[in-house]
């Protein structure tokens, strides 16, 4: 099995999940994916298993693969933990990340200039890209490797929260507040801004 094929399928399926093309509880049919992508069952199964490990789908051998459908309580638990993780990333980035401050300011300005023309899923993706810079600025590759991808799960929950469009009111302003504090090297301000941002994402899922 080609690792590249598996990784390509993983990226495609993750995109579909985060963009809301697959909804909570949907059945993902391996044979349909094989016909659509031209891939064999083996790399498709490997990609789905990787997504299952990360919590996006549930694979039942000889039965099939379903998108998870967590209760509101479990989603709330996830965001409570994510707040703590992102607070620490933001505080470390403010304390250590002087070298990345120019890049993150440029990225925020670029996002602001393009904001109105972006689809909701693209706004969330671009927000994740900004947080990826914050994570890199924190200067802790091991922690980033273990926890940095949780923002993708958060975006997945946000996009699943509505059958029409997610509530992204305040999303850009919250990101601005976080970036301003990190860029200024304000550790406590950065941690507070990260908490506000993640709590805003949680509210959009659970309100």
XYZ file of N, CA and C in Angstrom:
621
model
N 0.841 -1.203 0.000
C 0.000 0.000 0.000
C 0.874 1.249 0.000
N 0.545 2.199 -0.837
C 1.293 3.439 -0.902
C 0.899 4.363 0.244
N 1.918 4.795 1.008
C 1.645 5.744 2.089
C 1.095 7.046 1.524
N 1.592 7.431 0.346
C 1.111 8.662 -0.273
C -0.378 8.560 -0.602
N -0.820 7.407 -1.100
C -2.233 7.209 -1.425
C -3.077 7.264 -0.163
N -2.612 6.593 0.874
C -3.328 6.626 2.153
C -3.415 8.043 2.690
N -2.306 8.773 2.645
C -2.296 10.139 3.173
C -3.202 11.054 2.363
N -3.213 10.857 1.030
C -4.090 11.661 0.179
C -5.555 11.410 0.515
N -5.906 10.146 0.708
C -7.277 9.801 1.076
C -7.624 10.340 2.456
N -6.688 10.229 3.376
C -6.910 10.770 4.721
C -7.208 12.264 4.647
N -6.391 13.008 3.911
C -6.586 14.459 3.793
C -7.939 14.790 3.168
N -8.315 14.037 2.136
C -9.597 14.271 1.461
C -10.772 13.994 2.391
N -10.708 12.891 3.117
C -11.797 12.539 4.019
C -11.877 13.509 5.196
N -10.726 13.912 5.698
C -10.729 14.888 6.792
C -11.340 16.198 6.325
N -11.014 16.614 5.111
C -11.595 17.833 4.556
C -13.113 17.716 4.468
N -13.596 16.577 4.019
C -15.044 16.378 3.911
C -15.711 16.439 5.281
N -15.048 15.882 6.276
C -15.598 15.904 7.624
C -15.651 17.327 8.177
N -14.545 18.047 8.028
C -14.466 19.388 8.591
C -15.350 20.363 7.832
N -15.501 20.142 6.529
C -16.352 21.029 5.729
C -17.835 20.708 5.868
N -18.153 19.616 6.563
C -19.547 19.270 6.774
C -20.179 18.467 5.651
N -19.366 17.966 4.725
C -19.933 17.132 3.663
C -20.403 15.787 4.219
N -19.714 15.302 5.242
C -20.201 14.180 6.025
C -20.750 14.745 7.329
N -21.942 14.311 7.715
C -22.588 14.812 8.920
C -22.507 13.785 10.045
N -22.725 14.236 11.270
C -22.770 13.322 12.403
C -23.660 12.119 12.083
N -23.126 10.926 12.308
C -23.901 9.710 12.141
C -23.958 9.162 10.734
N -23.436 9.886 9.743
C -23.471 9.395 8.357
C -22.662 8.109 8.212
N -23.128 7.224 7.370
C -22.372 6.024 7.018
C -21.436 6.353 5.852
N -20.177 6.001 5.988
C -19.205 6.166 4.915
C -19.008 4.800 4.265
N -19.349 4.703 2.993
C -19.335 3.422 2.278
C -17.992 3.257 1.559
N -17.245 2.233 1.948
C -15.925 2.003 1.364
C -16.030 1.754 -0.134
N -17.003 0.962 -0.557
C -17.137 0.660 -1.986
C -17.422 1.933 -2.790
N -18.215 2.836 -2.228
C -18.490 4.094 -2.912
C -17.218 4.925 -3.049
N -16.425 4.965 -1.984
C -15.164 5.714 -2.037
C -14.205 5.103 -3.054
N -14.181 3.782 -3.108
C -13.300 3.109 -4.067
C -13.704 3.462 -5.497
N -15.009 3.453 -5.765
C -15.481 3.789 -7.104
C -15.207 5.247 -7.442
N -15.335 6.110 -6.439
C -15.154 7.542 -6.665
C -13.703 7.922 -6.858
N -12.817 7.319 -6.057
C -11.413 7.743 -6.045
C -10.506 6.847 -6.883
N -10.980 5.647 -7.213
C -10.124 4.705 -7.924
C -9.140 3.997 -7.026
N -9.260 4.210 -5.712
C -8.351 3.580 -4.748
C -8.883 2.204 -4.365
N -7.984 1.352 -3.929
C -8.390 0.044 -3.445
C -8.900 0.153 -2.006
N -9.477 -0.918 -1.502
C -10.026 -0.916 -0.147
C -8.957 -0.737 0.916
N -7.736 -1.218 0.629
C -6.693 -1.188 1.662
C -6.308 0.234 2.067
N -5.931 1.140 1.138
C -5.605 2.498 1.574
C -6.819 3.252 2.115
N -8.015 2.953 1.601
C -9.217 3.592 2.149
C -9.415 3.151 3.597
N -9.259 1.855 3.837
C -9.389 1.358 5.201
C -8.353 1.943 6.133
N -7.123 2.099 5.639
C -6.062 2.679 6.464
C -6.373 4.133 6.812
N -6.887 4.876 5.834
C -7.244 6.282 6.081
C -8.383 6.377 7.096
N -9.391 5.520 6.945
C -10.515 5.533 7.886
C -10.074 5.120 9.289
N -9.173 4.156 9.370
C -8.667 3.749 10.683
C -7.914 4.887 11.362
N -7.144 5.644 10.567
C -6.426 6.785 11.137
C -7.409 7.835 11.647
N -8.483 8.060 10.917
C -9.505 9.015 11.358
C -10.233 8.498 12.597
N -10.392 7.176 12.692
C -11.022 6.597 13.875
C -10.157 6.805 15.116
N -8.850 6.642 14.963
C -7.928 6.862 16.078
C -8.045 8.300 16.592
N -8.256 9.239 15.677
C -8.344 10.647 16.060
C -9.739 11.052 16.516
N -10.708 10.138 16.392
C -12.015 10.400 16.959
C -13.072 10.927 16.020
N -12.801 10.944 14.713
C -13.772 11.479 13.761
C -14.815 10.446 13.319
N -14.418 9.204 13.251
C -15.310 8.157 12.771
C -15.214 6.953 13.695
N -16.166 6.049 13.519
C -16.183 4.790 14.259
C -16.203 3.663 13.240
N -15.172 2.823 13.272
C -15.062 1.706 12.335
C -15.450 0.423 13.063
N -16.430 -0.284 12.508
C -16.848 -1.566 13.059
C -16.524 -2.640 12.025
N -15.573 -3.526 12.304
C -15.192 -4.559 11.335
C -16.400 -5.362 10.854
N -16.446 -5.605 9.563
C -17.502 -6.373 8.902
C -18.854 -5.658 8.898
N -18.893 -4.437 9.430
C -20.150 -3.693 9.462
C -20.046 -2.413 8.633
N -19.073 -1.575 8.947
C -18.909 -0.338 8.197
C -18.263 0.750 9.012
N -18.379 1.963 8.510
C -17.752 3.120 9.145
C -18.777 4.241 9.230
N -18.952 4.769 10.429
C -19.896 5.858 10.652
C -19.168 7.066 11.202
N -19.611 8.250 10.796
C -19.136 9.484 11.426
C -19.642 9.496 12.863
N -18.797 9.901 13.784
C -19.200 9.923 15.192
C -20.387 10.872 15.394
N -21.104 10.669 16.472
C -22.217 11.554 16.829
C -22.186 11.757 18.339
N -21.218 12.561 18.820
C -21.068 12.735 20.266
C -22.209 13.562 20.856
N -22.480 13.324 22.116
C -23.502 14.095 22.815
C -22.990 15.504 23.083
N -23.886 16.459 23.330
C -23.434 17.808 23.705
C -22.504 17.814 24.913
N -22.747 16.919 25.857
C -21.876 16.854 27.030
C -20.454 16.476 26.679
N -20.304 15.545 25.751
C -18.955 15.137 25.353
C -18.259 16.225 24.539
N -19.020 16.932 23.737
C -18.427 18.056 23.013
C -17.981 19.136 23.994
N -18.791 19.387 25.005
C -18.421 20.361 26.030
C -17.144 19.934 26.751
N -17.033 18.654 27.072
C -15.803 18.142 27.700
C -14.592 18.426 26.822
N -14.751 18.171 25.525
C -13.648 18.409 24.586
C -13.196 19.870 24.641
N -14.133 20.796 24.570
C -13.761 22.203 24.543
C -13.192 22.672 25.884
N -13.636 22.109 26.973
C -13.052 22.451 28.278
C -11.563 22.101 28.305
N -11.242 20.947 27.763
C -9.827 20.546 27.708
C -9.055 21.383 26.698
N -9.685 21.683 25.564
C -9.009 22.463 24.531
C -8.667 23.864 25.036
N -9.527 24.445 25.846
C -9.231 25.758 26.434
C -7.892 25.718 27.162
N -7.675 24.697 27.964
C -6.441 24.594 28.742
C -5.219 24.455 27.837
N -5.357 23.641 26.793
C -4.244 23.442 25.864
C -3.905 24.744 25.142
N -4.925 25.419 24.601
C -4.663 26.633 23.818
C -4.199 27.791 24.691
N -4.634 27.839 25.933
C -4.097 28.844 26.861
C -2.586 28.699 27.001
N -2.135 27.469 27.163
C -0.698 27.242 27.350
C 0.083 27.531 26.078
N -0.450 27.108 24.936
C 0.204 27.436 23.668
C 0.354 28.953 23.527
N -0.715 29.693 23.795
C -0.684 31.147 23.618
C 0.301 31.797 24.582
N 0.305 31.353 25.840
C 1.237 31.920 26.806
C 2.683 31.666 26.443
N 2.978 30.431 26.003
C 4.344 30.110 25.576
C 4.735 30.892 24.334
N 3.788 31.042 23.399
C 4.087 31.798 22.176
C 4.413 33.247 22.502
N 3.674 33.847 23.425
C 3.935 35.235 23.809
C 5.291 35.365 24.481
N 5.667 34.369 25.272
C 6.928 34.429 26.008
C 8.147 34.114 25.148
N 7.976 33.221 24.170
C 9.124 32.690 23.444
C 9.174 33.056 21.968
N 8.065 33.501 21.417
C 7.941 33.497 19.965
C 8.248 34.782 19.256
N 9.217 35.536 19.719
C 9.501 36.818 19.093
C 9.773 36.686 17.598
N 10.449 35.609 17.207
C 10.816 35.446 15.808
C 9.635 35.228 14.882
N 8.490 34.813 15.424
C 7.343 34.555 14.575
C 6.328 35.674 14.538
N 6.605 36.764 15.231
C 5.584 37.803 15.366
C 5.268 38.492 14.045
N 6.257 38.726 13.244
C 5.990 39.368 11.963
C 5.122 38.471 11.082
N 5.442 37.175 11.045
C 4.684 36.241 10.198
C 3.226 36.185 10.609
N 2.966 36.189 11.906
C 1.582 36.044 12.344
C 0.789 37.321 12.106
N 1.443 38.461 12.195
C 0.756 39.732 11.896
C 0.411 39.800 10.413
N 1.349 39.394 9.556
C 1.093 39.384 8.113
C -0.054 38.435 7.791
N -0.047 37.250 8.416
C -1.104 36.278 8.161
C -2.465 36.811 8.604
N -2.506 37.521 9.726
C -3.770 38.064 10.209
C -4.281 39.154 9.280
N -3.391 39.987 8.792
C -3.800 41.041 7.857
C -4.306 40.453 6.545
N -3.657 39.386 6.084
C -4.099 38.728 4.856
C -5.494 38.151 5.036
N -5.718 37.516 6.180
C -7.034 36.953 6.459
C -8.093 38.047 6.497
N -7.777 39.160 7.130
C -8.739 40.261 7.218
C -9.118 40.772 5.833
N -8.143 40.841 4.924
C -8.409 41.364 3.579
C -9.254 40.406 2.744
N -9.234 39.125 3.080
C -9.943 38.120 2.293
C -11.219 37.619 2.963
N -11.467 38.053 4.172
C -12.492 37.467 5.029
C -13.864 37.377 4.368
N -14.327 38.479 3.802
C -15.693 38.534 3.287
C -15.938 37.569 2.135
N -14.894 37.184 1.437
C -15.061 36.290 0.295
C -14.883 34.818 0.622
N -14.665 34.496 1.896
C -14.395 33.114 2.281
C -15.663 32.396 2.723
N -15.763 31.113 2.364
C -16.810 30.262 2.907
C -16.526 29.991 4.380
N -17.554 29.563 5.113
C -17.377 29.334 6.549
C -16.272 28.322 6.839
N -16.246 27.239 6.098
C -15.212 26.234 6.329
C -13.821 26.804 6.054
N -13.709 27.694 5.063
C -12.417 28.312 4.755
C -12.004 29.274 5.868
N -12.962 29.982 6.456
C -12.652 30.860 7.587
C -12.088 30.056 8.752
N -12.713 28.927 9.031
C -12.218 28.073 10.110
C -10.830 27.527 9.791
N -10.623 27.130 8.540
C -9.314 26.614 8.137
C -8.239 27.681 8.270
N -8.554 28.891 7.836
C -7.565 29.972 7.938
C -7.305 30.324 9.396
N -8.343 30.242 10.211
C -8.133 30.446 11.636
C -7.198 29.406 12.221
N -7.355 28.153 11.775
C -6.446 27.098 12.224
C -5.019 27.390 11.792
N -4.840 27.914 10.578
C -3.495 28.237 10.108
C -2.835 29.291 10.996
N -3.620 30.257 11.448
C -3.079 31.248 12.377
C -2.686 30.603 13.700
N -3.538 29.717 14.195
C -3.211 29.046 15.448
C -2.017 28.108 15.282
N -1.842 27.549 14.085
C -0.646 26.740 13.826
C 0.621 27.580 14.010
N 0.565 28.847 13.588
C 1.716 29.733 13.776
C 1.942 29.983 15.266
N 0.846 30.217 15.993
C 0.962 30.389 17.453
C 1.602 29.156 18.078
N 1.152 27.978 17.661
C 1.717 26.740 18.204
C 3.206 26.638 17.911
N 3.603 26.987 16.695
C 5.031 26.939 16.342
C 5.822 27.943 17.168
N 5.237 29.121 17.408
C 5.905 30.146 18.206
C 6.122 29.694 19.650
N 5.288 28.749 20.114
C 5.422 28.265 21.488
C 6.737 27.514 21.698
N 7.336 27.040 20.615
C 8.666 26.432 20.709
C 8.689 25.109 21.438
N 7.612 24.321 21.315
C 7.559 23.018 21.969
C 7.055 21.975 20.968
N 7.941 21.486 20.099
C 7.509 20.576 19.021
C 6.793 19.330 19.512
N 7.218 18.767 20.646
C 6.581 17.544 21.141
C 5.134 17.813 21.521
N 4.886 18.913 22.234
C 3.514 19.255 22.622
C 2.684 19.578 21.383
N 3.297 20.273 20.429
C 2.579 20.612 19.194
C 2.190 19.341 18.435
N 3.099 18.376 18.385
C 2.820 17.127 17.686
C 1.647 16.390 18.323
N 1.562 16.423 19.642
C 0.535 15.683 20.359
C -0.812 16.396 20.380
N -0.787 17.725 20.451
C -2.028 18.458 20.702
C -2.409 19.475 19.626
N -1.486 19.774 18.711
C -1.749 20.832 17.746
C -2.919 20.568 16.824
N -3.209 19.290 16.554
C -4.274 18.959 15.614
C -5.673 19.030 16.228
N -5.772 19.318 17.514
C -7.088 19.368 18.159
C -7.970 20.477 17.580
N -7.351 21.522 17.022
C -8.141 22.594 16.426
C -8.952 22.072 15.229
N -8.410 21.104 14.513
C -9.180 20.504 13.416
C -10.441 19.833 13.949
N -10.327 19.158 15.080
C -11.504 18.545 15.692
C -12.509 19.614 16.120
N -12.008 20.714 16.672
C -12.899 21.816 17.052
C -13.651 22.345 15.836
N -12.946 22.521 14.732
C -13.594 23.005 13.505
C -14.639 22.002 13.009
N -14.337 20.734 13.148
C -15.291 19.675 12.781
C -16.580 19.837 13.587
N -16.463 20.034 14.877
C -17.651 20.196 15.717
C -18.424 21.459 15.341
N -17.695 22.539 15.058
C -18.366 23.793 14.692
C -19.163 23.617 13.410
N -18.570 22.986 12.402
C -19.260 22.825 11.125
C -20.437 21.851 11.228
N -20.398 20.946 12.186
C -21.495 20.003 12.372
C -22.638 20.596 13.188
N -22.435 21.786 13.746
C -23.376 22.337 14.725
C -24.650 22.872 14.099
N -24.666 23.054 12.793
C -25.832 23.633 12.138
C -26.048 22.971 10.788
N -27.308 22.793 10.426
C -27.623 22.232 9.117
C -27.483 23.271 8.001
N -27.369 24.541 8.381
C -27.255 25.604 7.382
C -25.861 26.222 7.410
N -25.594 27.067 8.397
C -24.285 27.716 8.500
C -23.923 27.861 9.971
N -22.653 27.646 10.326
C -22.256 27.793 11.721
C -22.276 29.254 12.152
N -22.406 29.468 13.439
C -22.416 30.817 13.989
C -20.970 31.266 14.212
N -20.459 32.089 13.302
C -19.076 32.573 13.407
C -19.014 34.045 13.808
N -20.075 34.545 14.431
C -20.041 35.922 14.914
C -18.934 36.075 15.950
N -18.114 37.082 15.770
C -17.022 37.343 16.702
C -15.769 36.543 16.454
N -15.799 35.625 15.492
C -14.651 34.747 15.247
C -13.408 35.560 14.876
N -13.539 36.459 13.928
C -12.393 37.238 13.478
C -11.895 38.167 14.579
N -12.807 38.796 15.320
C -12.401 39.701 16.398
C -11.654 38.943 17.497
N -12.099 37.741 17.791
C -11.414 36.952 18.829
C -10.006 36.576 18.376
N -9.882 36.197 17.098
C -8.545 35.901 16.585
C -7.652 37.132 16.632
N -8.214 38.270 16.249
C -7.437 39.513 16.311
C -6.912 39.769 17.716
N -7.784 39.586 18.709
C -7.367 39.802 20.087
C -6.246 38.881 20.502
N -6.333 37.639 20.082
C -5.281 36.674 20.413
C -3.967 37.061 19.754
N -4.015 37.377 18.468
C -2.791 37.700 17.739
C -2.148 38.969 18.285
N -2.947 39.955 18.614
C -2.411 41.200 19.162
C -1.671 40.946 20.470
N -2.241 40.124 21.339
C -1.595 39.845 22.623
C -0.328 39.017 22.467
N -0.392 38.007 21.588
C 0.812 37.196 21.347
C 1.911 38.053 20.738
N 1.560 38.898 19.777
C 2.550 39.747 19.106
C 3.183 40.740 20.071
N 2.409 41.161 21.063
C 2.927 42.118 22.052
C 3.737 41.441 23.154
N 3.773 40.112 23.149
C 4.505 39.386 24.186
C 3.800 39.391 25.528
N 2.492 39.617 25.530
C 1.708 39.679 26.767
C 1.226 38.266 27.106
N 1.896 37.635 28.061
C 1.612 36.232 28.361
C 0.196 36.054 28.907
N -0.144 36.805 29.947
C -1.461 36.634 30.557
C -2.574 37.089 29.614
N -2.330 38.165 28.864
C -3.313 38.617 27.891
C -3.531 37.592 26.797
N -2.451 36.921 26.378
C -2.557 35.896 25.344
C -3.353 34.697 25.841
N -3.101 34.299 27.076
C -3.837 33.161 27.635
C -5.323 33.484 27.764
N -5.622 34.691 28.207
C -7.022 35.091 28.331
C -7.705 35.139 26.967
N -6.983 35.667 25.963
C -7.551 35.763 24.618
C -7.778 34.382 24.014
N -6.858 33.445 24.279
C -7.040 32.081 23.789
C -8.272 31.449 24.424
N -8.454 31.665 25.710
C -9.638 31.132 26.395
C -10.913 31.697 25.775
N -10.934 32.996 25.550
C -12.117 33.640 24.972
C -12.411 33.066 23.584
N -11.351 32.854 22.794
C -11.553 32.346 21.438
C -12.121 30.932 21.452
N -11.543 30.052 22.241
C -12.011 28.665 22.264
C -13.402 28.576 22.883
N -13.661 29.361 23.912
C -15.002 29.366 24.494
C -16.035 29.876 23.483
N -15.616 30.792 22.611
C -16.507 31.257 21.550
C -16.823 30.144 20.565
N -15.815 29.336 20.206
C -16.064 28.200 19.328
C -17.019 27.210 19.983
N -16.799 26.956 21.281
C -17.672 26.031 21.995
C -19.114 26.530 22.007
N -19.269 27.815 22.239
C -20.619 28.389 22.281
C -21.336 28.213 20.945
N -20.590 28.353 19.850
C -21.214 28.202 18.538
C -21.704 26.780 18.301
N -21.101 25.804 19.009
C -21.533 24.412 18.877
C -22.680 24.072 19.804
N -22.687 24.677 20.984
C -23.539 24.194 22.064
C -24.706 25.087 22.410
N -24.760 26.277 21.800
C -25.849 27.193 22.139
C -27.144 26.789 21.443
